[in-house]
Each structure stands twice: as structure tokens, then as C-alpha cells.
Coordinates of C-alpha atoms and ligand atoms in Angstrom, one line a residue:
X520 CA 122.5 60.1 41.8
X521 CA 118.6 61.3 43.4
X522 CA 116.4 59.9 40.7
X523 CA 118.3 56.0 40.6
X524 CA 117.5 56.8 44.6
X525 CA 114.0 56.9 44.1
X526 CA 113.9 53.8 41.7
X527 CA 115.4 52.1 44.6
X528 CA 113.2 53.3 46.3
X529 CA 109.9 53.1 44.7
X530 CA 110.6 49.7 43.3
X531 CA 109.2 47.5 46.3
X532 CA 106.6 49.5 46.5
X533 CA 105.3 48.5 42.6
X534 CA 103.2 45.9 43.8
X535 CA 101.0 47.6 46.4
X536 CA 100.7 50.7 43.8
X537 CA 98.8 48.5 41.4
X538 CA 96.4 47.3 45.3
X539 CA 92.9 48.5 45.0
X540 CA 91.9 49.8 48.3
X541 CA 88.5 48.7 50.0
X542 CA 86.7 51.5 49.4
X543 CA 83.5 49.5 48.7
X544 CA 80.1 51.8 49.4
X545 CA 77.1 49.7 50.6
X546 CA 73.8 51.0 51.0
X547 CA 72.1 51.3 54.2
X548 CA 69.5 48.9 54.5
X549 CA 66.1 48.8 56.4
X550 CA 65.3 45.6 57.7
X551 CA 61.8 45.3 56.9
X552 CA 62.1 45.4 53.4
X553 CA 65.4 43.0 53.2
X554 CA 63.1 40.3 54.7
X555 CA 60.2 41.3 52.8
X556 CA 62.6 40.3 50.6
X557 CA 63.8 37.1 51.8
X558 CA 60.6 35.8 51.7
X559 CA 59.9 37.6 48.1
X560 CA 63.4 35.6 46.6
X561 CA 62.3 31.9 47.8
X562 CA 58.8 31.9 47.4
X563 CA 58.0 30.7 43.7
X564 CA 54.6 33.0 43.7
X565 CA 57.0 34.8 41.2
X566 CA 57.0 32.4 38.6
X567 CA 54.1 31.7 36.3
X568 CA 53.4 28.3 37.3
X569 CA 54.1 28.6 40.6
X570 CA 56.9 26.5 40.5
X571 CA 60.2 28.4 40.5
X572 CA 61.8 30.9 42.4
X573 CA 65.3 32.8 42.4
X574 CA 66.2 30.8 45.4
X575 CA 66.7 27.9 42.9
X576 CA 69.1 28.9 40.2
X577 CA 70.7 31.8 43.2
X578 CA 70.9 28.8 45.7
X579 CA 72.7 29.3 49.4
X580 CA 74.0 25.3 49.8
X581 CA 74.9 26.3 45.9
X582 CA 76.9 29.7 45.9
X583 CA 74.3 31.1 45.1
X584 CA 74.3 30.2 42.0
X585 CA 73.1 26.2 41.0
X586 CA 76.2 24.8 40.7
X587 CA 76.1 24.0 36.7
X588 CA 77.0 25.0 33.4
X589 CA 73.7 25.3 32.6
X590 CA 70.9 25.3 34.1
X591 CA 66.6 24.3 33.7
X592 CA 64.6 26.7 34.5
X593 CA 60.7 26.6 34.5
X594 CA 59.3 23.2 33.4
X595 CA 62.2 21.5 36.0
X596 CA 62.2 20.4 39.0
X597 CA 65.1 19.4 42.3
X598 CA 68.5 21.4 42.0
X599 CA 71.8 21.5 41.1
X600 CA 73.0 19.1 38.7
X601 CA 70.3 16.5 40.6
X602 CA 67.9 19.2 39.3
X603 CA 65.2 17.4 36.2
X604 CA 62.5 18.1 32.9
X605 CA 59.5 17.4 33.7
X606 CA 58.2 15.6 31.3
X607 CA 54.6 16.5 31.0
X608 CA 56.5 20.2 30.8
X609 CA 59.3 19.1 29.3
X610 CA 61.2 23.2 28.2
X611 CA 62.5 23.8 25.4
X612 CA 66.2 24.3 26.6
X613 CA 68.7 25.0 29.2
X614 CA 69.6 28.0 30.2
X615 CA 72.0 29.5 27.4
X616 CA 74.0 30.8 30.2
X617 CA 75.5 30.1 33.0
X618 CA 74.0 31.4 36.7
X619 CA 76.1 33.9 38.0
X620 CA 76.3 34.0 42.3
X621 CA 75.8 37.2 43.7
X622 CA 77.9 38.4 46.0
X623 CA 78.2 42.1 46.8
X624 CA 75.7 43.3 44.5
X625 CA 74.4 46.1 46.5
X626 CA 77.8 47.5 46.6
X627 CA 77.7 50.8 44.7
X628 CA 80.3 49.6 41.6
X629 CA 77.7 47.0 41.1
X630 CA 76.0 49.5 37.7
X631 CA 76.3 46.3 35.0
X632 CA 74.2 43.7 35.2
X633 CA 74.2 39.4 33.1
X634 CA 76.6 38.8 31.4
X635 CA 76.3 40.6 28.4
X636 CA 75.3 44.1 30.8
X637 CA 72.3 44.3 28.8
X638 CA 70.2 45.7 32.6
X639 CA 73.7 49.3 33.1
X640 CA 73.8 52.2 35.1
X641 CA 73.2 54.9 31.5
X642 CA 71.6 58.7 32.3
X643 CA 70.6 58.9 29.0
X644 CA 67.7 56.4 29.2
X645 CA 64.6 56.9 30.7
X646 CA 65.3 56.6 34.5
X647 CA 68.7 56.0 34.6
X648 CA 69.2 52.2 33.3
X649 CA 69.6 50.9 30.4
X650 CA 66.8 47.6 29.8
X651 CA 66.0 45.1 27.5
X652 CA 62.4 46.9 27.9
X653 CA 63.4 51.1 26.1
X654 CA 60.8 53.3 26.9
X655 CA 58.5 50.8 28.0
X656 CA 60.2 50.1 31.3
X657 CA 58.7 52.1 34.5
X658 CA 60.0 54.3 37.1
X659 CA 60.4 53.4 41.0
X660 CA 62.6 50.9 40.6
X661 CA 65.9 51.6 44.2
X662 CA 68.8 50.9 41.9
X663 CA 70.6 49.2 38.8
X664 CA 70.2 45.6 41.6
X665 CA 66.4 46.2 41.9
X666 CA 65.6 47.0 38.2
X667 CA 68.1 43.9 37.5
X668 CA 65.1 42.2 39.5
X669 CA 61.9 42.6 37.5
X670 CA 63.6 40.3 34.1
X671 CA 63.5 37.0 35.4
X672 CA 59.9 37.5 36.0
X673 CA 59.7 37.8 31.9
X674 CA 61.7 35.3 30.8
X675 CA 59.2 32.4 29.3
X676 CA 61.9 30.3 30.4
X677 CA 63.2 31.0 33.6
X678 CA 60.1 31.5 35.9
X679 CA 57.4 33.4 33.0
X680 CA 56.9 29.8 31.1
X681 CA 55.1 28.6 28.1
X682 CA 51.8 30.9 26.7
X683 CA 49.3 28.4 27.0
X684 CA 50.0 27.1 31.1
X685 CA 49.9 31.3 32.5
X686 CA 48.3 34.6 32.7
X687 CA 51.6 35.9 32.5
X688 CA 53.2 33.5 30.4
X689 CA 50.3 34.4 28.2
X690 CA 51.5 38.7 28.8
X691 CA 54.8 37.9 28.2
X692 CA 54.3 36.5 24.7
X693 CA 51.8 39.3 24.0
X694 CA 54.3 41.4 24.9
X695 CA 52.1 43.0 27.8
X696 CA 54.5 43.7 30.5
X697 CA 54.9 47.1 31.8
X698 CA 51.5 47.5 30.6
X699 CA 48.7 48.1 32.8
X700 CA 47.1 44.4 33.4
X701 CA 50.5 42.9 32.2
X702 CA 53.1 40.7 33.2
X703 CA 54.1 42.1 36.1
X704 CA 51.1 43.7 37.6
X705 CA 49.3 39.7 36.9
X706 CA 52.3 39.1 39.9
X707 CA 51.8 42.3 41.8
X708 CA 48.3 41.4 41.9
X709 CA 49.0 37.4 42.8
X710 CA 51.4 38.9 46.1
X711 CA 49.1 41.6 47.4
X712 CA 46.3 38.8 47.5
X713 CA 48.1 37.4 50.4
X714 CA 46.9 39.2 53.6
X715 CA 51.3 38.5 55.1
X716 CA 53.0 40.2 52.2
X717 CA 50.4 42.8 52.4
X718 CA 51.0 43.5 55.6
X719 CA 54.4 43.9 55.7
X720 CA 54.4 45.8 52.3
X721 CA 52.4 47.8 54.1
X722 CA 55.5 49.1 56.9
X723 CA 57.6 49.0 53.9
X724 CA 55.6 50.5 51.1
X725 CA 52.4 52.7 53.1
X726 CA 49.4 50.6 54.3
X727 CA 47.9 52.5 51.5
X728 CA 50.1 52.1 48.5
X729 CA 49.1 49.5 46.1
X730 CA 51.6 47.2 45.6
X731 CA 53.4 47.4 42.3
X732 CA 56.2 45.3 40.6
X733 CA 58.7 47.2 41.3
X734 CA 58.0 47.8 44.8
X735 CA 59.0 43.7 44.5
X736 CA 62.0 44.4 42.3
X737 CA 63.7 47.1 45.1
X738 CA 62.3 44.0 48.3
X739 CA 64.4 41.4 46.2
X740 CA 67.3 43.8 45.8
X741 CA 67.8 44.6 49.3
X742 CA 67.4 41.2 50.7
X743 CA 70.7 40.7 47.6
X744 CA 72.5 43.0 49.1
X745 CA 72.4 42.6 53.0
X746 CA 72.3 38.3 52.4
X747 CA 75.4 38.1 50.7
X748 CA 77.4 41.3 50.7
X749 CA 81.2 39.9 51.3
X750 CA 83.9 42.1 52.2
X751 CA 85.5 40.1 54.9
X752 CA 87.8 37.9 53.1
X753 CA 92.0 38.4 54.1
X754 CA 92.5 39.7 51.5
X755 CA 90.0 42.6 52.0
X756 CA 91.9 42.8 55.7
X757 CA 94.7 42.8 54.4
X758 CA 93.7 45.9 51.8
X759 CA 92.5 47.9 55.5
X760 CA 95.9 46.9 57.1
X761 CA 93.9 44.4 59.5
X762 CA 95.6 41.2 58.6
X763 CA 98.9 41.3 55.9
X764 CA 98.5 38.2 53.8
X765 CA 101.6 35.6 53.8
X766 CA 102.9 33.4 51.6
X767 CA 101.6 31.2 48.9
X768 CA 98.9 33.7 49.3
X769 CA 100.8 37.1 49.1
X770 CA 103.1 35.7 46.3
X771 CA 100.2 34.8 44.2
X772 CA 98.3 38.9 45.4
X773 CA 101.9 39.8 44.2
X774 CA 101.2 37.7 40.6
X775 CA 97.9 38.6 39.8
X776 CA 98.8 42.5 40.7
X777 CA 101.2 42.0 38.4
X778 CA 103.5 39.9 36.1
X779 CA 100.6 38.0 35.8
X780 CA 97.9 41.7 34.5
X781 CA 95.5 39.7 35.6
X782 CA 94.1 43.2 37.5
X783 CA 94.2 44.5 34.2
X784 CA 90.8 42.8 34.0
X785 CA 90.4 42.0 37.3
X786 CA 90.9 45.4 39.1
X787 CA 89.0 46.6 42.3
X788 CA 88.4 46.1 46.1
X789 CA 85.8 43.0 43.5
X790 CA 88.6 41.9 40.9
X791 CA 86.1 43.7 37.9
X792 CA 87.1 46.4 35.8
X793 CA 82.8 46.4 35.4
X794 CA 83.6 45.9 31.2
X795 CA 83.7 43.5 28.4
X796 CA 86.0 41.5 26.5
X797 CA 86.9 38.3 24.5
X798 CA 88.9 35.8 25.8
X799 CA 87.3 32.9 23.6
X800 CA 85.5 31.0 26.8
X801 CA 84.3 28.3 24.0
X802 CA 80.9 28.0 24.6
X803 CA 77.9 25.4 24.9
X804 CA 74.8 24.8 25.2
X805 CA 71.9 26.9 23.3
X806 CA 73.3 30.2 22.8
X807 CA 71.6 33.8 22.5
X808 CA 69.7 33.9 19.1
X809 CA 66.3 35.7 18.3
X810 CA 63.0 34.4 18.3
X811 CA 63.8 33.8 14.1
X812 CA 67.8 33.0 14.2
X813 CA 68.4 29.6 14.2
X814 CA 72.0 29.2 15.2
X815 CA 73.6 28.2 18.6
X816 CA 76.2 31.2 18.8
X817 CA 76.0 33.7 22.0
X818 CA 78.1 36.8 20.9
X819 CA 77.5 38.2 24.0
X820 CA 78.1 42.8 23.9
X821 CA 77.5 42.6 20.9
X822 CA 74.3 41.8 21.3
X823 CA 73.5 45.0 23.2
X824 CA 75.7 47.2 21.3
X825 CA 75.2 45.7 18.0
X826 CA 79.2 47.1 17.2
X827 CA 81.1 43.5 15.6
X828 CA 84.0 44.9 17.9
X829 CA 81.9 43.8 20.1
X830 CA 82.0 40.2 19.3
X831 CA 82.0 37.3 21.9
X832 CA 83.1 40.0 25.1
X833 CA 81.4 39.3 28.1
X834 CA 81.6 40.8 31.9
X835 CA 84.6 40.2 33.4
X836 CA 83.3 38.7 36.0
X837 CA 84.2 39.6 40.4
X838 CA 85.9 36.9 41.9
X839 CA 84.9 36.2 45.4
X840 CA 83.8 32.5 46.9
X841 CA 84.5 30.4 43.5
X842 CA 85.8 27.8 45.7
X843 CA 81.5 27.5 46.2
X844 CA 81.1 28.9 42.7
X845 CA 82.0 26.6 39.7
X846 CA 81.2 26.1 36.9
X847 CA 82.7 29.1 35.2
X848 CA 82.4 31.5 32.3
X849 CA 79.2 32.7 30.8
X850 CA 78.6 29.3 29.6
X851 CA 79.8 27.6 33.0
X852 CA 82.3 25.5 29.9
X853 CA 85.6 25.1 32.6
X854 CA 83.9 23.1 35.6
X855 CA 87.4 23.3 37.3
X856 CA 89.1 27.0 38.4
X857 CA 92.7 25.7 37.6
X858 CA 91.4 24.8 33.9
X859 CA 89.6 28.3 33.9
X860 CA 92.2 30.5 35.0
X861 CA 95.0 28.1 32.8
X862 CA 92.8 28.9 29.9
X863 CA 93.9 32.8 30.3
X864 CA 97.0 31.6 29.8
X865 CA 96.6 30.0 25.8
X866 CA 93.4 31.3 25.2
X867 CA 92.9 30.8 21.5
X868 CA 94.3 27.0 22.5
X869 CA 92.1 26.6 25.6
X870 CA 89.2 27.2 22.4
X871 CA 90.9 24.5 20.5
X872 CA 91.6 21.9 22.8
X873 CA 88.8 22.6 25.1
X874 CA 87.1 19.1 25.8
X875 CA 83.8 18.7 26.7
X876 CA 84.2 16.8 29.9
X877 CA 85.1 20.2 31.6
X878 CA 81.0 20.9 32.1
X879 CA 78.6 20.2 33.9
X880 CA 75.5 19.1 32.8
X881 CA 72.2 17.8 34.0
X882 CA 70.5 15.4 31.6
X883 CA 68.4 17.3 29.0
X884 CA 66.1 15.0 26.6
X885 CA 66.9 16.5 23.3
X886 CA 69.8 19.3 24.3
X887 CA 72.1 19.2 21.3
X888 CA 75.0 21.7 23.9
X889 CA 78.0 21.0 21.1
X890 CA 76.8 22.4 17.6
X891 CA 79.0 25.9 18.7
X892 CA 82.5 23.9 19.5
X893 CA 82.0 20.8 16.7
X894 CA 81.4 24.3 14.0
X895 CA 85.1 24.6 13.3
X896 CA 84.4 27.9 11.8
X897 CA 82.2 28.6 14.8
X898 CA 85.2 28.6 16.4
X899 CA 87.5 30.2 14.6
X900 CA 84.8 33.3 14.9
X901 CA 85.5 33.4 18.9
X902 CA 88.7 32.7 18.6
X903 CA 89.8 35.5 15.5
X904 CA 87.5 37.5 18.3
X905 CA 90.0 37.0 21.3
X906 CA 91.9 40.2 22.7
X907 CA 93.7 38.7 25.4
X908 CA 97.6 38.0 24.4
X909 CA 98.8 34.8 25.3
X910 CA 101.6 35.0 28.2
X911 CA 103.9 32.1 27.7
X912 CA 106.0 33.2 31.5
X913 CA 103.5 31.3 34.3
X914 CA 104.9 28.1 35.7
X915 CA 102.5 25.6 37.7
X916 CA 103.8 26.8 40.8
X917 CA 103.0 30.6 39.6
X918 CA 99.4 28.9 39.6
X919 CA 99.7 27.8 42.5
X920 CA 99.8 30.9 44.1
X921 CA 96.9 32.7 41.9
X922 CA 94.8 30.4 43.6
X923 CA 96.5 31.1 46.6
X924 CA 96.4 34.3 46.6
X925 CA 91.5 33.6 45.0
X926 CA 91.2 31.2 47.9
X927 CA 91.8 34.3 49.9
X928 CA 89.4 36.1 48.2
X929 CA 86.7 33.8 50.2
X930 CA 84.5 35.2 51.9
X931 CA 82.6 32.0 52.9
X932 CA 81.6 32.6 56.7
X933 CA 77.8 34.2 55.5
X934 CA 78.3 31.6 53.3
X935 CA 74.7 30.8 53.2
X936 CA 73.1 34.3 54.1
X937 CA 72.6 35.8 57.1
X938 CA 69.2 35.1 57.1
X939 CA 69.2 31.8 55.3
X940 CA 66.4 30.2 53.9
X941 CA 63.2 30.4 55.6
X942 CA 60.9 27.5 56.7
X943 CA 58.0 28.3 54.6
X944 CA 56.6 31.7 53.0
X945 CA 53.9 33.7 52.6
X946 CA 51.7 31.8 49.4
X947 CA 52.3 28.2 51.0
X948 CA 53.8 27.0 48.4
X949 CA 57.1 24.7 48.7
X950 CA 60.5 25.6 49.1
X951 CA 63.9 24.2 46.6
Ligands
LIG1070 C1 65.8 29.6 35.7 C2 67.6 30.2 36.3 C3 66.9 32.0 36.7 C4 65.8 31.8 37.6 C5 64.8 31.2 38.4 C6 66.7 33.4 38.2 N1 67.7 34.2 37.6 FE1 68.7 34.8 37.8 N2 70.3 35.3 36.7 C7 70.0 33.1 36.1 C8 71.1 33.2 34.8 C9 71.5 32.3 34.4 C10 71.8 34.8 34.4 C11 73.0 35.5 34.0 C12 72.3 36.0 32.8 C13 73.2 36.6 31.7 O1 73.9 37.1 31.8 O2 71.4 36.4 30.7 C14 70.8 35.4 35.8 C15 70.8 36.7 36.4 C16 70.9 37.6 37.3 C17 71.5 38.5 38.0 C18 72.6 39.4 37.2 C19 74.0 39.5 38.3 C20 75.0 39.7 37.8 O3 76.3 39.9 37.8 O4 75.1 40.1 36.9 C21 70.6 38.7 39.5 C22 71.1 40.3 40.1 C23 69.9 37.2 39.6 N3 69.8 37.0 38.4 C24 69.2 37.6 40.0 C25 67.4 37.0 40.2 C26 66.3 37.5 40.9 C27 66.3 38.4 41.5 C28 65.5 36.0 40.5 C29 63.8 36.2 40.3 C30 63.1 37.1 40.8 C31 66.5 35.2 40.0 N4 67.8 36.0 39.2 C32 65.7 34.0 39.3 C33 69.1 32.4 36.0 C34 68.2 32.5 36.9
LIG1071 C1 91.3 41.0 28.8 C2 91.3 40.7 30.9 C3 91.5 40.0 31.6 C4 92.7 39.7 32.1 C5 93.8 39.7 31.2 C6 91.8 38.4 32.9 N1 90.4 38.2 32.6 FE1 90.1 36.3 34.0 N2 89.0 36.7 33.4 C7 88.1 37.5 32.0 C8 86.7 37.8 31.5 C9 85.7 39.1 30.6 C10 86.4 36.2 31.6 C11 84.7 36.0 31.1 C12 85.1 35.6 30.5 C13 83.5 34.6 29.9 O1 82.6 34.7 30.9 O2 83.6 34.6 28.2 C14 87.1 36.0 33.0 C15 87.4 35.1 33.5 C16 87.8 34.6 34.6 C17 87.3 33.6 35.7 C18 86.3 32.8 36.0 C19 85.3 34.0 37.4 C20 83.8 33.3 36.6 O3 83.6 33.0 38.0 O4 83.3 32.7 36.2 C21 89.2 33.5 37.0 C22 88.3 32.8 37.7 C23 89.8 34.3 35.9 N3 88.9 34.9 34.9 C24 90.8 35.0 36.2 C25 91.5 35.6 36.2 C26 93.6 34.8 37.2 C27 93.3 34.2 37.2 C28 94.1 35.9 35.5 C29 95.2 36.0 35.6 C30 96.2 35.1 35.2 C31 92.6 37.0 35.3 N4 91.8 36.4 34.8 C32 93.2 37.3 33.7 C33 88.5 39.5 31.6 C34 90.1 38.8 31.8

């Protein structure tokens, strides 16, 4: 009798037991560093040819991303779907992965960066972070986010440019990244030569201290952490007990944390377990391959760990402010939020029936975007790797409720950022 009574009392509580707690920890930040980071984030000076900034691909008017499935990096002009490859400096290919949004990355739980986690906290590695540079990584970064901010500038297609074009690209091509006089040093010297930057760094690292690239990365990380903290959504208020969710959003929350099983992967306050799962997401674009390979595959986590069981696994994305961050998935294969949610119900069938119109690609001469999708063997490999079980119980009305819940995760009050885009940057270069 006693145990039956216990069961009855316990049942209604079950859904809320599965709910995360609002326990995000954000660092204390020095505003001088944040404001310095703001200028650096939007300043094309950090790119080899001084023509693209972090903000070009992580733009506040495009949900801190770039609004397209796969963007165009160095060698383009314009923003988002309007961005065009430059005829005289045509990039070799599209950026191979979708640019992720930058919400809440300052929270201490975010220690795995990129869709494949190739920069991540790892105590066994030099300075506690595993990066593609391995032993060549340098010390002095304040967080995994700061370690991440050291890498876009080393990518030829993202920011560095091609070998013959500038000194940064040349250093990168020769493998001179962290060495004295390498790409990071060249960029740090450029910044140090601008009096306004030097004066601002005086206040952050001290007047006698030479500026290193890692100081730039720390300021960029402080800016991102401050600017795009986004934990004042209706759902956060629900978790804090301030204002309960109601109606369809509440029904969607119960599905998300209950029958629809979303929270097995999308867990925690920000709806991510920071882990990797293969869910048969369609692929497009040039893929990720080593220089000597010729394929358009992106095996995701396996490319980092080398383990077969990680094939086609990608990091569970946080689900904040989704209304402004389309397209979705590691290659941006879905432009519609409803479509990417429904993909999870029948992952393999959705992969097999995927239609190219669901992506959103800026024009790019010579692009061969559908090599994987049009190759049935490649598609079968992605399907075979999927570990997400189909669920046939969910209806259209359930999807409506789940979408209402996802909308309750929006905190776009500061969507454009707290400091916003500066009017100008110390290099005097034009802004995107
Ligand atoms: C050409 C476009 C482009 C530029 C320029 C660019 N990024 Fe990115 N960024 C991306 C893409 C694409 C990814 C995902 C790459 C991957 O997962 O392999 C990414 C990933 C990130 C991430 C990881 C986010 C996460 O959730 O894992 C951070 C942080 C970031 N970029 C910050 C920056 C900073 C800081 C700069 C400037 C120094 C910058 N980006 C410049 C396109 C760009
Ligand atoms: C097995 C783990 C898992 C489960 C369960 C799961 N997801 Fe996902 N979800 C992922 C992964 C991993 C990705 C990214 C995959 C990729 O890019 O290849 C993703 C992507 C998404 C995206 C796209 C977000 C973006 O920014 O690109 C949305 C939206 C989403 N999931 C919602 C849901 C909903 C709603 C449910 C429940 C119906 C759910 N997920 C269940 C792992 C999961």
C-alpha cells in the first residue's frame, strides 16, 4: 500500500525531475578586456589579407553565425547569402562546415569546441587543452574558448588566405604557427603597431608586456563570453522558479524531457551533453579531408579520435535562439527548424529522402556540393553509422509543441549583442 501511494505521488513529478537546473557558471570579466575584444572581433586586421573578420562569419545580424549552410571565407565580399567570391582572389572551396552560433560559450560547461570537438579540455595535453597543434600549442590562454580563438586565423580558407598573398598565409603554409616569427607573432606585431590597440593592451596586460597572439585570443574570448551570454529565456525563468512555462511550450517541454527523448542528448541548462552522436545528418559541400585525400566526406568525431565507432558523430548543439541561427546541422543541410526536428524521428529515412532545396548556399563557381548526397554508397555509410533510434509515436501536434518549447529557449533581448558592432576599428579597415 505504502509503495503504491509512493508511485502515485512520484508520477507527476517525473517530467520535472528530468529537468536540468539553472546552474550555469559565467566568469567575472574585466570590461577593458571585453571592449578590446569587441574591436578585435570585428577588425579584419586578424586576417592575412586584412579583408575578413571573426564578425563576417559570426555576425550579430545573422544570429552570431552567417545565415547560410556553408559560408564563403577569405576571398569573398558581403555577408550571408549575399556574400560573393571575389573573382581576382577566388577561394578554392566553400567553408566545409556550418558556422555555429556563439551563445553562452563563456559558461564554464562549454569545454568542447567545434562540431568535431577538435579543441577541447583534456588534462593529459599540454596546458590542459587538446588542439590540432598538439605539442606546438602555446601557454597563456584563459579558457578553452580562448584556445579556440587562436585557430580561425591559421585557416587559409577562413582568414589567413593563400600562400602567395601575404606573410601570415606563407607562415601557415610552412607550418610556422606558434614558432617565433610564425603566423601568431606576425598578427600580434600587426596589432601592437597600432597605437590604440597598444594603449588598450596596456590596461589589460600591463604597459611593459609585449603583446602575444594569446593575449588577443583571451580578449576575443572575454568579448564572446560577455556579448552573447543568453540565459534569460522563458525556460531559464521557469527553471529558476520565477515564471512557469504554460500552454503549448509547457506541453513541448514535457515531450522534450519525456516521451520524445530529446534530453538524452540535449541535456543540461543549454540543451547539450557536449558529447558526440551519429544521427544520419545529410552532408553537402567539400567535406573534411586531409591534403592528400580526394573525397567530400566528413566523418566528424572520427577525424579527431581515429575510432571507427565515432564515424559521422557530431557534437550535440546547444539549442538556444534557434529562430535566428538557421540553417541547422554541421553542414547546414536543413534551413527549416521543423525539418531538422523531424529529421530526428526517422533519421535514416530523412537522410535518404533529403532534398537539395532544403539547404541554403551562396553562389560559388565550380562548387560540387552534392558528391556525397548523390553517391548511394556514401549515403549508406552515413545511415549505417546512425545510432539514433527512429520514433514513430510523435505527431504533427507534438512537433508544434516541441517547436513552442524551443521558442521558449529564446533570449534575443540581447540578440544584437550588448556592446554591438563598433562604429569603427583601430586599424581603420572597413567593417562588415
Ligand atoms: C570564414 C568564416 C569564419 C570566420 C572568419 C571565423 N569563424 Fe568561427 N567558425 C566558423 C566555422 C565554420 C566554425 C565551425 C568549424 C568546425 O566545427 O569545424 C567556427 C567555429 C567557431 C567557434 C566554436 C563554436 C562552437 O560552438 O564550437 C568559435 C568560438 C568561433 N568560431 C569563434 C571565432 C573567432 C573568435 C573568429 C575570429 C578570430 C572566428 N570564429 C572566425 C566560421 C568562421
Ligand atoms: C542521440 C542524440 C540526440 C537526440 C536523442 C536528439 N538530438 Fe538533436 N541533435 C543531435 C546531434 C548530434 C545534432 C547535430 C548533428 C549534426 O550536425 O550532424 C542535433 C541537432 C539538432 C538540432 C539542430 C540544431 C543546430 O543548431 O544545428 C535541433 C533543432 C535538434 N537537434 C533538436 C532535437 C529535438 C527536438 C530532439 C527530440 C525530438 C532531439 N534533437 C533529439 C543529437 C540528438
